PDB file of C-alpha atoms in Angstrom:
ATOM      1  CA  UNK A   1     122.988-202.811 -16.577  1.00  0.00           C
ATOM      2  CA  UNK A   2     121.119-202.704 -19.435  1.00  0.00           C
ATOM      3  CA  UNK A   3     118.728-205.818 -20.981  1.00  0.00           C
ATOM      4  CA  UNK A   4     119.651-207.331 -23.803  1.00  0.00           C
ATOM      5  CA  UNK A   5     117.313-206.669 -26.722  1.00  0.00           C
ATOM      6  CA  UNK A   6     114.923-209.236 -27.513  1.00  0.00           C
ATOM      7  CA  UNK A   7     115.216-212.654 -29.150  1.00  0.00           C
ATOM      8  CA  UNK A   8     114.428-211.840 -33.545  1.00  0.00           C
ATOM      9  CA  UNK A   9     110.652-212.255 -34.120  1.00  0.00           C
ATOM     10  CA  UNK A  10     109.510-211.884 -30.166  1.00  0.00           C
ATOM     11  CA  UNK A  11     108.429-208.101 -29.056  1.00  0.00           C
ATOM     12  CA  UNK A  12     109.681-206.451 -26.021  1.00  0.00           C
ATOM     13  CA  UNK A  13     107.442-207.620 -23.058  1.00  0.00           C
ATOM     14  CA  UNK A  14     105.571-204.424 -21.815  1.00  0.00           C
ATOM     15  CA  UNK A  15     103.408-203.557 -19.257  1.00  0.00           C
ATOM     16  CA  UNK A  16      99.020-204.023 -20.603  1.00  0.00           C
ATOM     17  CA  UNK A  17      97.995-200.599 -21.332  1.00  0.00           C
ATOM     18  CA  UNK A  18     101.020-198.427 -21.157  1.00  0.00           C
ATOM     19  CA  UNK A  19     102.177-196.729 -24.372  1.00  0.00           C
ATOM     20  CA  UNK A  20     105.073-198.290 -26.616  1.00  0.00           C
ATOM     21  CA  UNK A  21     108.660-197.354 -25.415  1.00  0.00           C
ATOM     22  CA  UNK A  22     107.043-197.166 -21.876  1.00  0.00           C
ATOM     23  CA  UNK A  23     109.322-198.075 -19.163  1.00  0.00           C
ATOM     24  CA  UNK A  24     108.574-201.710 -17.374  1.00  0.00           C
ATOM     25  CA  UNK A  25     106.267-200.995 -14.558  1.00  0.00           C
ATOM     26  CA  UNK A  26     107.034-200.796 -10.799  1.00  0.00           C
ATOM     27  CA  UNK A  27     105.059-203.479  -8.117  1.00  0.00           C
ATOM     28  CA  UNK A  28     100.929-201.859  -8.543  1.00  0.00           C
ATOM     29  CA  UNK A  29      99.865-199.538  -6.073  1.00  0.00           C
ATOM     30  CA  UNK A  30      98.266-200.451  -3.057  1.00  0.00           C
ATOM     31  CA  UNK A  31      94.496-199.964  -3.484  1.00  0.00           C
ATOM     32  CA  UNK A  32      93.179-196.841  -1.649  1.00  0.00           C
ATOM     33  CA  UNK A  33      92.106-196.542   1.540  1.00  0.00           C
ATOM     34  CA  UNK A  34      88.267-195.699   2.118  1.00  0.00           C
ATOM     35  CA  UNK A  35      86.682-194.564   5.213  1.00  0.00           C
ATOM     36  CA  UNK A  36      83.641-197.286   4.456  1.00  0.00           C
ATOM     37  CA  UNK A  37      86.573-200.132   4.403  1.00  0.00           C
ATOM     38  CA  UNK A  38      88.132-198.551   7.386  1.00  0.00           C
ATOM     39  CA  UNK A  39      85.159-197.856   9.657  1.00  0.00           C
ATOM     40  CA  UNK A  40      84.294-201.201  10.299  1.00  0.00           C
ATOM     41  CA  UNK A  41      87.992-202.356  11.393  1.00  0.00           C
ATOM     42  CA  UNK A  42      87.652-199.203  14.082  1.00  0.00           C
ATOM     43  CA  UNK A  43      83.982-200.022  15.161  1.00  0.00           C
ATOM     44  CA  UNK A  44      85.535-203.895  15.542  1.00  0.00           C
ATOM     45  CA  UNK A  45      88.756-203.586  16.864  1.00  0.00           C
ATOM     46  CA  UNK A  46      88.486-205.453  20.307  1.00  0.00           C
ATOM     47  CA  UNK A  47      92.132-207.448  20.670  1.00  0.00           C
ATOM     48  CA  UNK A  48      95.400-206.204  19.712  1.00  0.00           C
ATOM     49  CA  UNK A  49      95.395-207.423  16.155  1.00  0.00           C
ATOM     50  CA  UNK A  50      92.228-205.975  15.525  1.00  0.00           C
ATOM     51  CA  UNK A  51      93.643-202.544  16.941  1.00  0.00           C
ATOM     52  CA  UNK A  52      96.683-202.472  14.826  1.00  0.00           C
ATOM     53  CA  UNK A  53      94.446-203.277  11.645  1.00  0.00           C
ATOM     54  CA  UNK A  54      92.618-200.117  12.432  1.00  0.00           C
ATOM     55  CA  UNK A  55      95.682-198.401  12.852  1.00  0.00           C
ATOM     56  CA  UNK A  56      97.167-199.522   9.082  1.00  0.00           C
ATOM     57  CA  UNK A  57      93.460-198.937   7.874  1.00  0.00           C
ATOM     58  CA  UNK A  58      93.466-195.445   9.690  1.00  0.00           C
ATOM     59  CA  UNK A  59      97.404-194.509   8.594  1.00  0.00           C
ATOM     60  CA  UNK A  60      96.300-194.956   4.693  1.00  0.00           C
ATOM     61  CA  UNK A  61      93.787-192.336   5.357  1.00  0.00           C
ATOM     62  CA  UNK A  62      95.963-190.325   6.324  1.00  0.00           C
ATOM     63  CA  UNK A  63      98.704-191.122   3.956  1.00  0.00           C
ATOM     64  CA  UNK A  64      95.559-189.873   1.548  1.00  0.00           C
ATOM     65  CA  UNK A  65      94.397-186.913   3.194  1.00  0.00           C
ATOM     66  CA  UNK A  66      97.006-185.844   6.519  1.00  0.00           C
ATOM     67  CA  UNK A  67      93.601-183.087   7.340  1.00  0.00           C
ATOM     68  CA  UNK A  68      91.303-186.182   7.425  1.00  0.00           C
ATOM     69  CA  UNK A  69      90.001-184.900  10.935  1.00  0.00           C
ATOM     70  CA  UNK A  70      87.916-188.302  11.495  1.00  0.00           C
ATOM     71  CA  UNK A  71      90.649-190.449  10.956  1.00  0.00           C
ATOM     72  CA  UNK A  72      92.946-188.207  12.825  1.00  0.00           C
ATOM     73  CA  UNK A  73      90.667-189.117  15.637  1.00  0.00           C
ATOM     74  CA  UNK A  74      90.185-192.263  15.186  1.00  0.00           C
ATOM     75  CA  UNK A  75      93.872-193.124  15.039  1.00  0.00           C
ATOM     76  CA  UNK A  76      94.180-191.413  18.836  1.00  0.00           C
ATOM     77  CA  UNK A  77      91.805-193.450  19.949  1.00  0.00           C
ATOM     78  CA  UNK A  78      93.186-196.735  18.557  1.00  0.00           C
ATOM     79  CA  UNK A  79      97.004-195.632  19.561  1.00  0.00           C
ATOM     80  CA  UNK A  80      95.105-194.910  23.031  1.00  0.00           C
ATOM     81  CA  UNK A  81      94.245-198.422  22.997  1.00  0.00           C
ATOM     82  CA  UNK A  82      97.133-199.194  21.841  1.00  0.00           C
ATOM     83  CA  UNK A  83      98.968-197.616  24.422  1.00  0.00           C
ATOM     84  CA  UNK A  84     100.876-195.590  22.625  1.00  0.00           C
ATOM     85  CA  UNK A  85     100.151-192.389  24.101  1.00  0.00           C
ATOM     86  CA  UNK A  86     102.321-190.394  23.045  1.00  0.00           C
ATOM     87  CA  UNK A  87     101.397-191.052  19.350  1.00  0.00           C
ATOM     88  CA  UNK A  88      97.662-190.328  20.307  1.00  0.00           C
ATOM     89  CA  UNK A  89      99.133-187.041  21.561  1.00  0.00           C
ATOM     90  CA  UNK A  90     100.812-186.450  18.537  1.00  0.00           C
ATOM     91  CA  UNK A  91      97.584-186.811  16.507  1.00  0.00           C
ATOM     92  CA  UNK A  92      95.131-185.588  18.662  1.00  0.00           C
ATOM     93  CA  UNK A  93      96.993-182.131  18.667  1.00  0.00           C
ATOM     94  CA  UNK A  94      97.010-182.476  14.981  1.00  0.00           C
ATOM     95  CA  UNK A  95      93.441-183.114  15.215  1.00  0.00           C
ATOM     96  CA  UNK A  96      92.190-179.907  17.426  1.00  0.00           C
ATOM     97  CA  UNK A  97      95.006-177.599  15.369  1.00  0.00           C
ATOM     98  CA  UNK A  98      92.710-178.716  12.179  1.00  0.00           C
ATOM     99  CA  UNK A  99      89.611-177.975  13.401  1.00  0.00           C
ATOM    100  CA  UNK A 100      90.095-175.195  15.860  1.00  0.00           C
ATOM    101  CA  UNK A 101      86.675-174.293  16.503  1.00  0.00           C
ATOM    102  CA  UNK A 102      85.478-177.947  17.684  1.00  0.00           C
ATOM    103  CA  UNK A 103      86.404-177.958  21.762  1.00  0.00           C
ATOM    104  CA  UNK A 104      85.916-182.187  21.458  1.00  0.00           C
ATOM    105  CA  UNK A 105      89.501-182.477  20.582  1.00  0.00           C
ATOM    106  CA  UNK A 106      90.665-180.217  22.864  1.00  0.00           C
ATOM    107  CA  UNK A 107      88.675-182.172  25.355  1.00  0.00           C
ATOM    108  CA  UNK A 108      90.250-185.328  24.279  1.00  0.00           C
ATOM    109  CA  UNK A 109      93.597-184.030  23.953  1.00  0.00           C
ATOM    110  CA  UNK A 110      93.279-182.386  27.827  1.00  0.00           C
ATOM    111  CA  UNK A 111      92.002-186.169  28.995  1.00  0.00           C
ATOM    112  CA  UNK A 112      94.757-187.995  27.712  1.00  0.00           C
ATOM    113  CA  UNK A 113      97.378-185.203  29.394  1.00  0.00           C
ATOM    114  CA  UNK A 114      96.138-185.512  32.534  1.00  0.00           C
ATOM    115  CA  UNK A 115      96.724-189.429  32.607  1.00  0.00           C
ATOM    116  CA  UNK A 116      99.847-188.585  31.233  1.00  0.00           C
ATOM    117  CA  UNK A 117     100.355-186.500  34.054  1.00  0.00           C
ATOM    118  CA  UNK A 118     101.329-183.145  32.145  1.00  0.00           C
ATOM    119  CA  UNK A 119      99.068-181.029  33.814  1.00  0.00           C
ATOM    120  CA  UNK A 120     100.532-177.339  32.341  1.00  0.00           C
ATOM    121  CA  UNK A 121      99.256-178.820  28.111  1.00  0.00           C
ATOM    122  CA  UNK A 122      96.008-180.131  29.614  1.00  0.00           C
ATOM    123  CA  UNK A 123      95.199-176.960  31.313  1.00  0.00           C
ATOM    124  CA  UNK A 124      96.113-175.518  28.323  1.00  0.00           C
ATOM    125  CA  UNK A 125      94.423-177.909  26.109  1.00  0.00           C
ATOM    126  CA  UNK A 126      90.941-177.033  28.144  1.00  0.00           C
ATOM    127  CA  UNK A 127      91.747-173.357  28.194  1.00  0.00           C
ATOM    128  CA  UNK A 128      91.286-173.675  24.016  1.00  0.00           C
ATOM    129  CA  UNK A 129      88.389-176.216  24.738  1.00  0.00           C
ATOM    130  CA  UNK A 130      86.630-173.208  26.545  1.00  0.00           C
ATOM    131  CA  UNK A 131      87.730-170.796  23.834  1.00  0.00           C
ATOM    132  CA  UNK A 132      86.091-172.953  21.024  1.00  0.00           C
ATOM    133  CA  UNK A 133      82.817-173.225  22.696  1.00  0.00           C
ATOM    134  CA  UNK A 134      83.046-175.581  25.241  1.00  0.00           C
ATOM    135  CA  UNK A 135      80.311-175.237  28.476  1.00  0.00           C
ATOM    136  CA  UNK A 136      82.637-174.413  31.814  1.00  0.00           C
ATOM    137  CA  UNK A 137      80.274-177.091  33.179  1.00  0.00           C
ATOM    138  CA  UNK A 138      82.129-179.555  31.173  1.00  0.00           C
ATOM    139  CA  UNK A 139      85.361-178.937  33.667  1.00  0.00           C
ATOM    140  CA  UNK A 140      83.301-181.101  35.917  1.00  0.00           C
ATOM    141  CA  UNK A 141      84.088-184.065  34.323  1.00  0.00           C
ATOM    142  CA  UNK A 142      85.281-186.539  36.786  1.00  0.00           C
ATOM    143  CA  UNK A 143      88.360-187.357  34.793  1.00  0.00           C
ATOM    144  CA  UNK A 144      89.321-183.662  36.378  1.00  0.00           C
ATOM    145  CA  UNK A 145      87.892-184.268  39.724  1.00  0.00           C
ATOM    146  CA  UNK A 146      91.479-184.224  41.648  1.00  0.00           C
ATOM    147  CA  UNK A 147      92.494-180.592  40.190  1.00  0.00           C
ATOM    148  CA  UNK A 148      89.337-179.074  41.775  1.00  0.00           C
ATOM    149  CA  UNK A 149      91.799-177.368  44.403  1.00  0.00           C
ATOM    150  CA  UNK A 150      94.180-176.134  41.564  1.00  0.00           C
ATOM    151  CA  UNK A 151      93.882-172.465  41.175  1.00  0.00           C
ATOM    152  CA  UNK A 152      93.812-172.971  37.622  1.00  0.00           C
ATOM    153  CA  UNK A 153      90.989-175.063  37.683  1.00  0.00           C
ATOM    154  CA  UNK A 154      89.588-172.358  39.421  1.00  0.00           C
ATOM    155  CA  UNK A 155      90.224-169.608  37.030  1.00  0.00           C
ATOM    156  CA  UNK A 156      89.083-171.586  34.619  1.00  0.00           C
ATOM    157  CA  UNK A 157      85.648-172.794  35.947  1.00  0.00           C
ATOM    158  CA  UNK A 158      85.170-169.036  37.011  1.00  0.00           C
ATOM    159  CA  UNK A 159      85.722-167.818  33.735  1.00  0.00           C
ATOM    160  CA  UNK A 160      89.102-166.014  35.009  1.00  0.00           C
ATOM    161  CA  UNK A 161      92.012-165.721  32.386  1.00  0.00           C
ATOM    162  CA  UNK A 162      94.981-167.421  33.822  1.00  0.00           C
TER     163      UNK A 162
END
């Protein structure tokens, strides 16, 4: 339906600062998310609501900028927290697919696997840790302590391909 055209002597209401003839504006934008706004929400996020206001804050980012590797990160760790796993999954593959040369989020991605008991990903997740510069030392790490047996541990403390 179309408006009816103004009462004789008033002007057609338009939107401040948009050219005449412009169509009536939408509801405004939501400001944009900033990484100095955002930080703090992360660094303070100790209860629930806190954690899901670093996950809105984190989300924008990414709404922004989907290879914002930082916020990738940071929005693992809060869905971690969360315990949403499977989301922190989701984005910490994201993450290490992005920056394929840092073995920290292939670390990551290999810790949360093994609590999510998917043991074939994480040693494939650690396998590309290795690969990107991660020290075999690292395997050590006691969050790995109960594949020590595992022949693919093995192989790949030894330096072995699987």
């Amino acid at each position: 339906p179309t408006r009816p055209p103004p009462p004789a002597g008033r002007a057609p209401r338009r939107v401040l600062g948009a050219p005449p003839g412009a169509p009536p504006a939408g509801p405004p934008a939501p400001p944009r998310a900033r990484r100095a706004d955002v930080e703090p929400l992360v660094q303070g996020a100790a209860d629930h609501a806190g954690l899901h206001r670093a996950w809105v804050g984190l989300s924008r980012l990414l709404i922004q900028n989907p290879r914002d590797v930082w916020a990738l990160d940071q929005r693992g760790t809060v869905l971690q927290r969360l315990e949403q796993s499977a989301m922190a999954v989701t984005d910490w593959r994201r993450r290490a697919e992005l920056a394929p040369n840092d073995p920290g989020g292939f670390f990551l991605l290999a810790r949360l696997l093994k609590r999510l008991d998917a043991q074939a990903p994480m040693f494939e997740a650690l396998e590309e840790a290795i690969g990107a510069g991660m020290r075999r030392e690292e395997l050590d790490h006691e969050d790995f302590a109960k594949f020590r047996e595992d022949p693919r541990w093995k192989a790949l403390r030894e330096g072995r391909r699987r």
